[in-house]
Coordinates of C-alpha atoms in Angstrom, one line a residue:
X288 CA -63.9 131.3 -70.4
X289 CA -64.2 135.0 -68.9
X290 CA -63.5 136.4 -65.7
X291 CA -64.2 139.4 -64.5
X292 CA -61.3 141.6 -62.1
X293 CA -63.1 144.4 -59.7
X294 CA -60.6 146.9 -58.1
X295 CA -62.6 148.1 -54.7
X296 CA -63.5 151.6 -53.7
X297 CA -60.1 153.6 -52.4
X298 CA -60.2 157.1 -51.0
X299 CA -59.0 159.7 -53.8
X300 CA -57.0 160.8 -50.5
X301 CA -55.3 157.9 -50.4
X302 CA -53.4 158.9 -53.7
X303 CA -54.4 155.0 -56.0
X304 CA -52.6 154.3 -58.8
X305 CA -53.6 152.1 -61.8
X306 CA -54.1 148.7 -60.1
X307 CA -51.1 146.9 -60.7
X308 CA -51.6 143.5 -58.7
X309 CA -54.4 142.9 -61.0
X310 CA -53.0 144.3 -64.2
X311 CA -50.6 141.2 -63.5
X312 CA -53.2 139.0 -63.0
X313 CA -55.1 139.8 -66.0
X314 CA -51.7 139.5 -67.8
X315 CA -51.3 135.8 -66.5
X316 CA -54.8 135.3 -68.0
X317 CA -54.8 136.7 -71.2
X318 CA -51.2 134.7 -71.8
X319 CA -53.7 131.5 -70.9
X320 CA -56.2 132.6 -73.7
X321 CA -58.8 134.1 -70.8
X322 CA -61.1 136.9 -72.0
X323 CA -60.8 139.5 -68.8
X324 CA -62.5 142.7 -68.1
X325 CA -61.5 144.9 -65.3
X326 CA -64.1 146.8 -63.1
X327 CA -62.4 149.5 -61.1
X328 CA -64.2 151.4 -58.1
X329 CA -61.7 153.7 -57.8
X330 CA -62.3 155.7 -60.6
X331 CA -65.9 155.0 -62.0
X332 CA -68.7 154.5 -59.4
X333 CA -70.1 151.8 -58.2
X334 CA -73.7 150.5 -58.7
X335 CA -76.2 147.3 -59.2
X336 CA -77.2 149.8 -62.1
X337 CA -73.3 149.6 -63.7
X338 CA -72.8 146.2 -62.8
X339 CA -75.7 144.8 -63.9
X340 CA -75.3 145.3 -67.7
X341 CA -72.0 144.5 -66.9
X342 CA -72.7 141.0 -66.0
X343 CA -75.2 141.0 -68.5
X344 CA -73.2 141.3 -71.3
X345 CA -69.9 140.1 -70.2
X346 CA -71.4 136.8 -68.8
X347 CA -68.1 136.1 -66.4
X348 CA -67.9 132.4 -65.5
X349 CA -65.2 133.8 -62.5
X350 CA -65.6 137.0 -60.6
X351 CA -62.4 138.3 -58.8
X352 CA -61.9 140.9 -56.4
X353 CA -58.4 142.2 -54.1
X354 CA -58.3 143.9 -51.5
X355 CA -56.0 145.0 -48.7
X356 CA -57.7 145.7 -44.8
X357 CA -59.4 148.7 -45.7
X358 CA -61.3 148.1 -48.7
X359 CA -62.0 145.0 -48.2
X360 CA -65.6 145.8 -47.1
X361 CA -66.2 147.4 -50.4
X362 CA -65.2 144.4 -52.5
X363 CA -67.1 142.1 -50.6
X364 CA -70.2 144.5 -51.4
X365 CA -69.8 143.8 -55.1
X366 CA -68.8 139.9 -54.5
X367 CA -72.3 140.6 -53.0
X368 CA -74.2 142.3 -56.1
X369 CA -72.7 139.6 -58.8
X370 CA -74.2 136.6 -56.6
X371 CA -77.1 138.5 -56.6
X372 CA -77.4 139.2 -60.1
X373 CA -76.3 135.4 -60.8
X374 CA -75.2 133.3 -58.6
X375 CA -73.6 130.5 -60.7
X376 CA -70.7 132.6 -61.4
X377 CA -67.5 131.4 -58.9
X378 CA -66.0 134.1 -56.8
X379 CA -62.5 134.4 -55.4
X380 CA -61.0 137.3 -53.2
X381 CA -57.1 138.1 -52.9
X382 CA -55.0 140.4 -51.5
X383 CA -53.4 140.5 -48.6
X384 CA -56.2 140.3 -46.2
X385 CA -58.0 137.7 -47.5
X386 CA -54.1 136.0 -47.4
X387 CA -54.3 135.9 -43.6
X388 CA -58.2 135.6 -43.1
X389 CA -59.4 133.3 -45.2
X390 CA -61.0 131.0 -42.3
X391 CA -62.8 134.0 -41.0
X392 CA -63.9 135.1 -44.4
X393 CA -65.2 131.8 -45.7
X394 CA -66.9 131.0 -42.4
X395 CA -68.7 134.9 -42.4
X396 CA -69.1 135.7 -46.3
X397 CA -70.9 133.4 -48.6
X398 CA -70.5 135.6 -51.3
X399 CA -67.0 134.8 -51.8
X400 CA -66.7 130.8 -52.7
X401 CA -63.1 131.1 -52.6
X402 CA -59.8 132.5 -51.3
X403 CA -56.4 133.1 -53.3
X404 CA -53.8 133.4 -50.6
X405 CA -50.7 134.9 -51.3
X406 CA -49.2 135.9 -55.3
X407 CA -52.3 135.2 -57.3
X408 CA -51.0 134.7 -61.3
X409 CA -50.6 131.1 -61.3
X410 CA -53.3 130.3 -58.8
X411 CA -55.9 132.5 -60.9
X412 CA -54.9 130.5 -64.2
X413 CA -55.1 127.4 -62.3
X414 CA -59.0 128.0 -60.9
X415 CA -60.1 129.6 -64.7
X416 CA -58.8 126.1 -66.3
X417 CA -60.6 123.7 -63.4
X418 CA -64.1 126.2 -63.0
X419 CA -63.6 125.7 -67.2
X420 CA -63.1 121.8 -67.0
X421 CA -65.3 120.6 -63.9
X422 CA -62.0 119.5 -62.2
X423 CA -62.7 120.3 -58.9
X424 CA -61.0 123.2 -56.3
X425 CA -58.6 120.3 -55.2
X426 CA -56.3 120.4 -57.9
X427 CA -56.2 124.3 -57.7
X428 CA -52.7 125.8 -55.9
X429 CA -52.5 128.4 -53.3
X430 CA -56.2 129.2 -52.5
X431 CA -58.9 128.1 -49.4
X432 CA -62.4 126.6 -50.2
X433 CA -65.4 125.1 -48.5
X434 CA -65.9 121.7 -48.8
X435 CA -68.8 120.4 -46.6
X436 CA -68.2 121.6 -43.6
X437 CA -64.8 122.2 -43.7
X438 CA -62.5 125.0 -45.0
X439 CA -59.4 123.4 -47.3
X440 CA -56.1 124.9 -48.2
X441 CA -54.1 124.2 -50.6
X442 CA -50.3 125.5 -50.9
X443 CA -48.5 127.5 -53.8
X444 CA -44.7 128.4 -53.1
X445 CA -43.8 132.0 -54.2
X446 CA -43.1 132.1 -57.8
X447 CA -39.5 131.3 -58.5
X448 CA -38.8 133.4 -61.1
X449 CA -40.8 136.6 -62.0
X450 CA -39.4 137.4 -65.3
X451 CA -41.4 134.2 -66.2
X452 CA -44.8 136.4 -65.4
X453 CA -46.8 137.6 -68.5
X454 CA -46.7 141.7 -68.6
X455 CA -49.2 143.6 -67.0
X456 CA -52.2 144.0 -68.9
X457 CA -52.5 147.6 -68.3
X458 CA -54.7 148.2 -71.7
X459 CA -57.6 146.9 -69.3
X460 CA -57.0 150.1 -66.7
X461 CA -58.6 153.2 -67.3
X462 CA -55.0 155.2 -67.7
X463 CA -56.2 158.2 -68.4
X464 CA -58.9 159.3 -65.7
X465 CA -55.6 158.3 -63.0
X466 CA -53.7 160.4 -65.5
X467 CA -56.2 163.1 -65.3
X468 CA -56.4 163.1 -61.9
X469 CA -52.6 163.4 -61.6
X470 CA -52.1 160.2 -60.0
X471 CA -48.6 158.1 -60.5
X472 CA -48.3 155.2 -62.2
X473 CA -46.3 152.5 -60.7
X474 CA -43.8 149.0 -61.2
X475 CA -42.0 147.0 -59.8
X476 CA -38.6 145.3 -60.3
X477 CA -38.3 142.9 -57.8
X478 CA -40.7 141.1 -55.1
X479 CA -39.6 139.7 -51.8
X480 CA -38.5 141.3 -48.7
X481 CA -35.8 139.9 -46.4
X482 CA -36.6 142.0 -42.8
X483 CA -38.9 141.0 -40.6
X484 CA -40.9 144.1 -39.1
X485 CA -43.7 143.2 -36.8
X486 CA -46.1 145.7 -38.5
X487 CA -45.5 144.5 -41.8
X488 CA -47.3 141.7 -44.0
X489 CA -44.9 142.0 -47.1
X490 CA -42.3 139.1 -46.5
X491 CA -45.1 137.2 -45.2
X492 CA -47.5 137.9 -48.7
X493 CA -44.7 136.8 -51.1
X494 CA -41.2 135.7 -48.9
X495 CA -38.7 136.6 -47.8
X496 CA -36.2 135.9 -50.5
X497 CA -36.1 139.1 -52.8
X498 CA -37.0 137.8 -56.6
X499 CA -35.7 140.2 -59.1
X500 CA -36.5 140.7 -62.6
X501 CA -34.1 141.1 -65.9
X502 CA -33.1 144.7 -65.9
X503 CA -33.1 145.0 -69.6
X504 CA -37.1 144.3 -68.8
X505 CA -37.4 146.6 -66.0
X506 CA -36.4 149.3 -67.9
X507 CA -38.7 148.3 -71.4
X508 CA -41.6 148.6 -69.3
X509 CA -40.6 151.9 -68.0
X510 CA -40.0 153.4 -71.7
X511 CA -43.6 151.7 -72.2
X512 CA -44.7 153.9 -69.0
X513 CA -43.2 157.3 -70.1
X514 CA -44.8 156.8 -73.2
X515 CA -48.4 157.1 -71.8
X516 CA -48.0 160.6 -70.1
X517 CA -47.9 160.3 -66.7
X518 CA -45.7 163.0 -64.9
X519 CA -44.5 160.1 -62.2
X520 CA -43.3 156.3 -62.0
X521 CA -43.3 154.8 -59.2
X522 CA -41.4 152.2 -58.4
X523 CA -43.0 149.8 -56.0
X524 CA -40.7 147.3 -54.9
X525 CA -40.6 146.6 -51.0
X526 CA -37.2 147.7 -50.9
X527 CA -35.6 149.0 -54.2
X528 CA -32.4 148.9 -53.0
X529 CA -32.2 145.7 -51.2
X530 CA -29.6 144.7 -54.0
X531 CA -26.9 147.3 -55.2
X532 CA -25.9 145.9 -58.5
X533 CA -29.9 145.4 -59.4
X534 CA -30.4 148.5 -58.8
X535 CA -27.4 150.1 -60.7
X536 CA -28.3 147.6 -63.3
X537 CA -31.6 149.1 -63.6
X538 CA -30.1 152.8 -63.2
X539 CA -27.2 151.9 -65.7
X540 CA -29.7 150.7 -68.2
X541 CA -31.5 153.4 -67.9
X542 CA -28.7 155.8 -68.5
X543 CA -27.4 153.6 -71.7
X544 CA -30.6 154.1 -73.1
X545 CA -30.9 158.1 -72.8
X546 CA -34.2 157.9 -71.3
X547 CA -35.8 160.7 -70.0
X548 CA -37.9 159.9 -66.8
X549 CA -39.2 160.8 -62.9
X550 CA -39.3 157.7 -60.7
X551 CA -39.3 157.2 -57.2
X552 CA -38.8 154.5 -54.9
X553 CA -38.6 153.2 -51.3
X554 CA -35.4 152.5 -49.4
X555 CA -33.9 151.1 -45.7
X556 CA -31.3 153.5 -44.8
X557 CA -29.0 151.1 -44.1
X558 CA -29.1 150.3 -48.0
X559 CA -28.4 152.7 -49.6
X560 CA -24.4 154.5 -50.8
X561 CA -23.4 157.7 -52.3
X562 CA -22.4 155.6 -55.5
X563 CA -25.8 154.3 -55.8
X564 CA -27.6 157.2 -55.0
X565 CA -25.9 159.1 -57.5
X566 CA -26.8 156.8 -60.0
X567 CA -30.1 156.9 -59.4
X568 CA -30.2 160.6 -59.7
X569 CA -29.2 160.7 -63.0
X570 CA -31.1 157.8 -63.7
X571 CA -33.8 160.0 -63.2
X572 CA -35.0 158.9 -59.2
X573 CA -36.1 162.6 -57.7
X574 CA -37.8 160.9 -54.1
X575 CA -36.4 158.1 -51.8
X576 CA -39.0 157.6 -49.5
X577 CA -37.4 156.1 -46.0
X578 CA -39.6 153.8 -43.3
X579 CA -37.8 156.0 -39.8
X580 CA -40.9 154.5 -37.6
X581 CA -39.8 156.0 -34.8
X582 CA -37.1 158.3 -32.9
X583 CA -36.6 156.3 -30.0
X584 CA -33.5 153.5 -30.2
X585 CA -35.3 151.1 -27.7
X586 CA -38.5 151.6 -29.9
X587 CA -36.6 150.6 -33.0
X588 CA -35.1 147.2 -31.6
X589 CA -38.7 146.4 -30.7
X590 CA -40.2 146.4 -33.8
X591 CA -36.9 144.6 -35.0
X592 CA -36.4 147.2 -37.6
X593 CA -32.7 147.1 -37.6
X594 CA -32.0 150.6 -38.2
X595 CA -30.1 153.5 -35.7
X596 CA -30.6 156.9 -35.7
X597 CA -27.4 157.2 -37.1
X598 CA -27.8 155.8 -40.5
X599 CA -31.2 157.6 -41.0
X600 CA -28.7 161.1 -40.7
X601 CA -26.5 159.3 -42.9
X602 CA -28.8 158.0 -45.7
X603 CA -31.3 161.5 -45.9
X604 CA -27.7 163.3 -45.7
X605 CA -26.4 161.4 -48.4
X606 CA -29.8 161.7 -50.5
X607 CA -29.7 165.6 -50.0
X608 CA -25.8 165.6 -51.4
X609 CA -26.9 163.7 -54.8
X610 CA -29.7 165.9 -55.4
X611 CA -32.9 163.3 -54.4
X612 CA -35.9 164.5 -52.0
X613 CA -35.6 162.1 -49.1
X614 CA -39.2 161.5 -47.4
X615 CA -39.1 160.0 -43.6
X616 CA -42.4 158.3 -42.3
X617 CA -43.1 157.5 -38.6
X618 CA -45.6 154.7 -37.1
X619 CA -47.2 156.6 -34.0
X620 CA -48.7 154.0 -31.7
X621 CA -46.3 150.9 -32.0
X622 CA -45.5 148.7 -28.7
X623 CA -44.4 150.1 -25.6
X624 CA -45.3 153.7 -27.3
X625 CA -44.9 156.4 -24.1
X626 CA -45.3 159.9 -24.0
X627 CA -41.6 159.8 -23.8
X628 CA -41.0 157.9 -27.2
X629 CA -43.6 159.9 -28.7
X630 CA -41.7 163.3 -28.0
X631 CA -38.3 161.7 -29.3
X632 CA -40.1 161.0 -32.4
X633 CA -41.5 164.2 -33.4
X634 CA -38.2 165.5 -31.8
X635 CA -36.4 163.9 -34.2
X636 CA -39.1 164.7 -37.0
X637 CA -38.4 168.2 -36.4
X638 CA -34.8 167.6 -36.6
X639 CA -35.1 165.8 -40.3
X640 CA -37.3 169.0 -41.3
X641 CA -34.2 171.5 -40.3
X642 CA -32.4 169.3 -42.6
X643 CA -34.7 169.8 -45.2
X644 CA -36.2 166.3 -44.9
X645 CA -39.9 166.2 -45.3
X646 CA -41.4 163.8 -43.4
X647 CA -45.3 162.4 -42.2
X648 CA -47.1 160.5 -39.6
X649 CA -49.3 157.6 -39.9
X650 CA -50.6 155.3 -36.8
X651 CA -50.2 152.0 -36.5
X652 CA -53.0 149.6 -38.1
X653 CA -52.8 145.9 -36.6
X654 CA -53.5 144.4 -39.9
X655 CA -54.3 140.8 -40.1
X656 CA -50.9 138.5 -40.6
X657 CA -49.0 141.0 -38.9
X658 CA -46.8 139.8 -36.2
X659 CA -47.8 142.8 -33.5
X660 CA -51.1 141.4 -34.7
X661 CA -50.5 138.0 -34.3
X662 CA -49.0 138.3 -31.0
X663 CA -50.9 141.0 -29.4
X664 CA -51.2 139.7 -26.2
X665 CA -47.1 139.8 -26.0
X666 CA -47.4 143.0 -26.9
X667 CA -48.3 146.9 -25.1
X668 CA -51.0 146.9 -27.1
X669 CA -54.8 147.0 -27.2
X670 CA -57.3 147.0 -30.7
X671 CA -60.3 149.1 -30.4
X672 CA -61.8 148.0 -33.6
X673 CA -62.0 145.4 -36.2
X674 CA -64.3 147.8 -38.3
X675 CA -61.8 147.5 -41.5
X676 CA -63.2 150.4 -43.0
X677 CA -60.9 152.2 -40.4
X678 CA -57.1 150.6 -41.3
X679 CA -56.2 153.4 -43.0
X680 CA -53.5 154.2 -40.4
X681 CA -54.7 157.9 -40.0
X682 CA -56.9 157.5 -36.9
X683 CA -55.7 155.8 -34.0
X684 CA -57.3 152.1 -33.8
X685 CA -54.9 151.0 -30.7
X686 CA -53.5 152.3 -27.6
X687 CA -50.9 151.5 -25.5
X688 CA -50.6 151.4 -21.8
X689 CA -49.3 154.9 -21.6
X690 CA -51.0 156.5 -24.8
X691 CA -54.4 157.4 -25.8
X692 CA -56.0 157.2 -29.0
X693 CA -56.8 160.9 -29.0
X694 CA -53.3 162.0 -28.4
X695 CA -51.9 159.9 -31.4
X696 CA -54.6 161.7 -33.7
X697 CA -53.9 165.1 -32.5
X698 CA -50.1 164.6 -33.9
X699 CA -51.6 163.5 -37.3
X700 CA -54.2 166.6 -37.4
X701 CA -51.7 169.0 -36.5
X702 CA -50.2 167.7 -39.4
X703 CA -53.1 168.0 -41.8
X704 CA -53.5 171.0 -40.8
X705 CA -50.2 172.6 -41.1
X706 CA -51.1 171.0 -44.4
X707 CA -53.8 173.2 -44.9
X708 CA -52.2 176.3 -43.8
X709 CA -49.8 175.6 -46.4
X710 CA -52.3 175.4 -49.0
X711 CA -53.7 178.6 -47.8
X712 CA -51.5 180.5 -47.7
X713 CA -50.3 179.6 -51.2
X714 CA -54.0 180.7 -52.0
X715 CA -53.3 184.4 -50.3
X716 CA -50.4 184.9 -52.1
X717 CA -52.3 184.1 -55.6
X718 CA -54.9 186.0 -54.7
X719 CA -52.7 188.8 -54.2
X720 CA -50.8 188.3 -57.2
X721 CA -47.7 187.6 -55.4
X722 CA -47.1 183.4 -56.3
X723 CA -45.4 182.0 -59.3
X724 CA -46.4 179.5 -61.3
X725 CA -44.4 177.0 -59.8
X726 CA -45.5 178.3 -56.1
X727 CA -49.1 177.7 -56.9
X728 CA -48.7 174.8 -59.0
X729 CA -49.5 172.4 -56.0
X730 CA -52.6 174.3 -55.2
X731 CA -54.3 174.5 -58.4
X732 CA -53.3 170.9 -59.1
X733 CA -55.7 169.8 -56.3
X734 CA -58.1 171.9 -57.0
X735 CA -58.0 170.0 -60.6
X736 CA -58.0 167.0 -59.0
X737 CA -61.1 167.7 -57.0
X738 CA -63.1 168.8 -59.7
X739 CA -62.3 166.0 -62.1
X740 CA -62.8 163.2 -59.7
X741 CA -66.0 164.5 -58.7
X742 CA -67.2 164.8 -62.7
X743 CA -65.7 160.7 -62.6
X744 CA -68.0 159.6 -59.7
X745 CA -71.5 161.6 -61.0
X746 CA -70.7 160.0 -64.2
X747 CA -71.4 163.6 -65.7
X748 CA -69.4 163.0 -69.0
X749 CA -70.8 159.9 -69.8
X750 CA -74.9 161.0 -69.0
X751 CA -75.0 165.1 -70.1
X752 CA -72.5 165.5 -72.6
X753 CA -73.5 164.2 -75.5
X754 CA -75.5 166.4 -77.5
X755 CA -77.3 166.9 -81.2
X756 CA -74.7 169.0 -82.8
X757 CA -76.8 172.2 -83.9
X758 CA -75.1 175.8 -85.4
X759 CA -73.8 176.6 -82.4
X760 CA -71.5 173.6 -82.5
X761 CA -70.7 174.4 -85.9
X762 CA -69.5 177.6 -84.9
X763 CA -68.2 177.6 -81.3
X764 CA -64.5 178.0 -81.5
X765 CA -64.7 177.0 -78.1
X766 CA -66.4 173.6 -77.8
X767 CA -65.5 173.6 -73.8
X768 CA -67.1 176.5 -73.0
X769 CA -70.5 174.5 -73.6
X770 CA -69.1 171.4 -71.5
X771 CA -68.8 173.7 -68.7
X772 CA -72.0 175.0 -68.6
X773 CA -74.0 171.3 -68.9
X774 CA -72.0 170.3 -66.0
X775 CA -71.6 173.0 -63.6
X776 CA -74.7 173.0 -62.2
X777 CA -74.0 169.4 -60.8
X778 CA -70.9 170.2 -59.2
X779 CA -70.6 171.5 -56.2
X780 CA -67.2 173.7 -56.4
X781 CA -67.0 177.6 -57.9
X782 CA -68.1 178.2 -61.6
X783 CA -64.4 179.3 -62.4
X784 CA -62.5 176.5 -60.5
X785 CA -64.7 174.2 -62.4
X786 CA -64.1 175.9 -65.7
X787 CA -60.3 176.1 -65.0
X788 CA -60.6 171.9 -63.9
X789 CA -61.9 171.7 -66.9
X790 CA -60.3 173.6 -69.3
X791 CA -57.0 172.0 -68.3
X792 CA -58.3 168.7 -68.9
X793 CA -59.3 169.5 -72.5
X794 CA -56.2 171.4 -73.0
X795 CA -53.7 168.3 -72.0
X796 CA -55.7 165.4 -73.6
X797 CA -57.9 164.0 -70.1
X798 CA -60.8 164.9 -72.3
X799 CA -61.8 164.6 -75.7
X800 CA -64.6 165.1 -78.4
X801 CA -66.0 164.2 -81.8
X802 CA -68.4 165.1 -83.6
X803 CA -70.0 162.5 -86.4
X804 CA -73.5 161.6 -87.5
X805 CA -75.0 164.7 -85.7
X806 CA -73.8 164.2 -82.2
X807 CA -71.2 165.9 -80.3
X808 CA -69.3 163.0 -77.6
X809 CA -67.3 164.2 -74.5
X810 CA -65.0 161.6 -73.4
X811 CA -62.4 160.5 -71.1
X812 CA -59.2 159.7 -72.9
X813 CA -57.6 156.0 -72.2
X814 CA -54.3 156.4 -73.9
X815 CA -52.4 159.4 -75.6

């Protein structure tokens, strides 16, 4: 039995991380004695021509894709190419979205024979053994099918307990091109959220009971994380500190342990203490990231967030005190949004910043099993386009009776672009000579970033750099001085931007060669 797990096309702007949703999945597999392979979009490029040896070779019986709103298009475009390429191997799309439009999605795409709704381990295992036995889609928990001319659903409960999940399979992720592009990697500790925001699908996707896992666990997958050289872990929990003594149970074990690491994770400011925030300081947490939404009381109770004013003072105060970074993001757009409540938000935005609080602006994306979604005709609201492709919550998709669209993007380009000013004039001062390293760190960084992704996606290691070693190879004490010039001419950035990209990706271990039986091999490095 062998299933293939695709990871769609996401932005490089949207800052991915190794998949993790399907690393566990794969992990639930392997346990089972599945053979899996992972295809990820994100950081190689997409093709019939790459997917066709693929499938070739491979020879999947199950193809799986995820996907949340906005890629979902892309994963239904490779769902698309395997049929093509052979269309006796089964197909099943999870995530979120298909969660919550599975009708819609088996009624519309006949590429995807079925849909896993909701946490996928069990169900995944489950459709491997019955496509493996000839046992039918009946038997199989927590996923929707066609049968006739009827769509079926059958019902998985949320996993009980998640310390009985297999570990994420990561050695099936391409580590090190997200390590080389200076992407986090990220974890989780617990799953469930208790609160009931209308513009959220997490206690929806997997309850509302928060499930946590052993702490002496949590914390032997994070000294398995720092040992593979990422500069960040993120932890991705829906609310980290939903539960004080887990969380300084994970922070205590931590600290036992001596480990030395950067995490981050997300909080409700009515969550989190002094004690605990302390402890997660010198547990190594350096960024609580905070869900504000809004600056407007009335706006708050609408959205049944649950939160004042007041404790968002208290809670980036408190972070500030113990040495953290807090970071406050706003929903622009939600019901009842005025020009009024949209000048107490950035009012209060601007307020945070004097603190010292960073903070950003996204608008709000209806997504599908959303409650504002659900109920938008209860709601001040009005969707302007089902084109998925645009839930990326940076462009306005909705309005409300007394705001446009255009005056909800203008807020988040005039934040791009004070963005961008920042950038340049970190670039005038190292031009000048006047930065320090650490000033212009953040600036070159991207500029790394940019360059490697783009050698990634033209596939340039893997098609013109690998050469018949000749004297010069012999005798080049500087073997990426010759990488630089087959390359450059393909990429579309300055000759010494991409000779500084890709010098520092030799120099930390992105990129590797060897030289045997008369051939020089470039390569992207997987693990340290």
């Amino acid at each position: 039995m062998r299933v293939l797990l695709i990871n769609p096309f996401y932005p490089i702007s949207e800052t991915p991380s190794p998949p993790l949703g399907l690393a566990f999945l794969a992990g639930a597999l392997e346990r089972a004695g599945i053979e899996v392979q992972l295809l990820d979009c994100v950081v190689f490029p997409f093709s019939p021509d790459l997917l066709s040896p693929l499938i070739r070779d491979f020879k999947p019986d199950l193809a799986g894709a995820t996907a949340v709103t906005m890629t979902v298009d892309h994963a239904l475009a490779v769902l698309d190419q395997i049929k093509a390429l052979n269309p006796s191997i089964t197909t099943i799309l999870g995530g979120p979205h298909a969660t919550f439009c599975s009708a819609d999605i088996l009624q519309s795409c006949n590429q995807v024979d079925v849909v896993a709704c909701g946490e996928g381990e069990n169900t995944l295992v489950a459709l491997a053994r019955a496509i493996e036995t000839g046992a039918g889609l009946a038997c199989v928990p927590g996923i929707a099918f066609r049968d006739g001319g009827q769509i079926i659903t059958t019902a998985m409960p949320p996993l009980a307990h998640i310390d009985e999940l297999a570990p994420p399979s990561r050695h099936l992720i391409p580590l090190g091109r997200y390590r080389a592009l200076g992407m986090p990697v990220s974890m989780t500790t617990s799953r469930g959220c208790p609160f009931k925001c209308i513009f959220c699908v997490g206690r929806k996707m997997v309850g509302a009971r928060v499930r946590y896992r052993d702490p002496m666990q949590v914390v032997d997958e994070m000294t398995h994380l720092n040992t593979l050289g990422f500069h960040q872990i993120n932890l991705a929990d829906d609310l980290f500190t939903a539960n004080e003594s887990h969380c300084l149970a994970v922070c205590n074990e931590i600290l036992d342990r001596g480990l030395k690491i950067k995490w981050t994770s997300f909080a409700r400011v009515d969550t989190v203490s002094r004690r605990m925030l302390k402890t997660m300081r010198h547990a190594g947490c350096t960024t609580v990231s905070f869900g504000v939404e809004s600056g407007c009381v009335e706006m708050l109770q609408r959205i049944k967030k649950g939160i004042t004013l007041e404790q968002v003072i208290q809670a980036v105060q408190l972070c500030l005190d113990c040495g953290i970074d807090p970071h406050a993001s706003f929903i622009l757009g939600l019901p009842g949004e005025t020009p009024e409540t949209l000048a107490q938000t950035l009012k209060f935005g601007e307020q945070l910043k004097t603190m010292g609080v960073s903070h950003g602006f996204h608008i709000l994306a209806p997504f599908p099993g959303t409650d504002v979604r659900e109920r938008i005709d209860e709601y001040d609201l009005q969707i302007l386009s089902d084109d998925w492709r645009r839930y990326h919550a940076n462009r306005a998709i909705i309005r409300t009776a007394g705001v446009a669209p255009e005056t909800m993007d203008a807020i988040v380009i005039d934040g791009e672009q004070r963005f961008d000013q920042w950038l340049g004039e970190i670039d005038r001062l190292r031009k000048a000579g006047r930065a320090t390293d650490e000033q212009a760190w953040p600036l070159v960084r991207l500029e790394h970033t940019v360059v490697l992704y783009d050698l990634m996606m033209k596939r340039l290691i893997e098609e013109k750099c690998v050469w018949r070693a000749d004297r010069s190879d012999k005798q080049d004490t500087h073997p990426v001085e010759k990488l630089i010039r087959r390359v450059s001419g393909d990429l579309d950035h300055p000759f010494e931007r991409i000779r500084a990209a890709i010098a520092f990706a030799a120099a930390n271990h992105y990129l590797t060669h060897t030289t045997a039986d008369g051939q020089v091999r470039w390569s992207w490095v997987n693990y340290l």
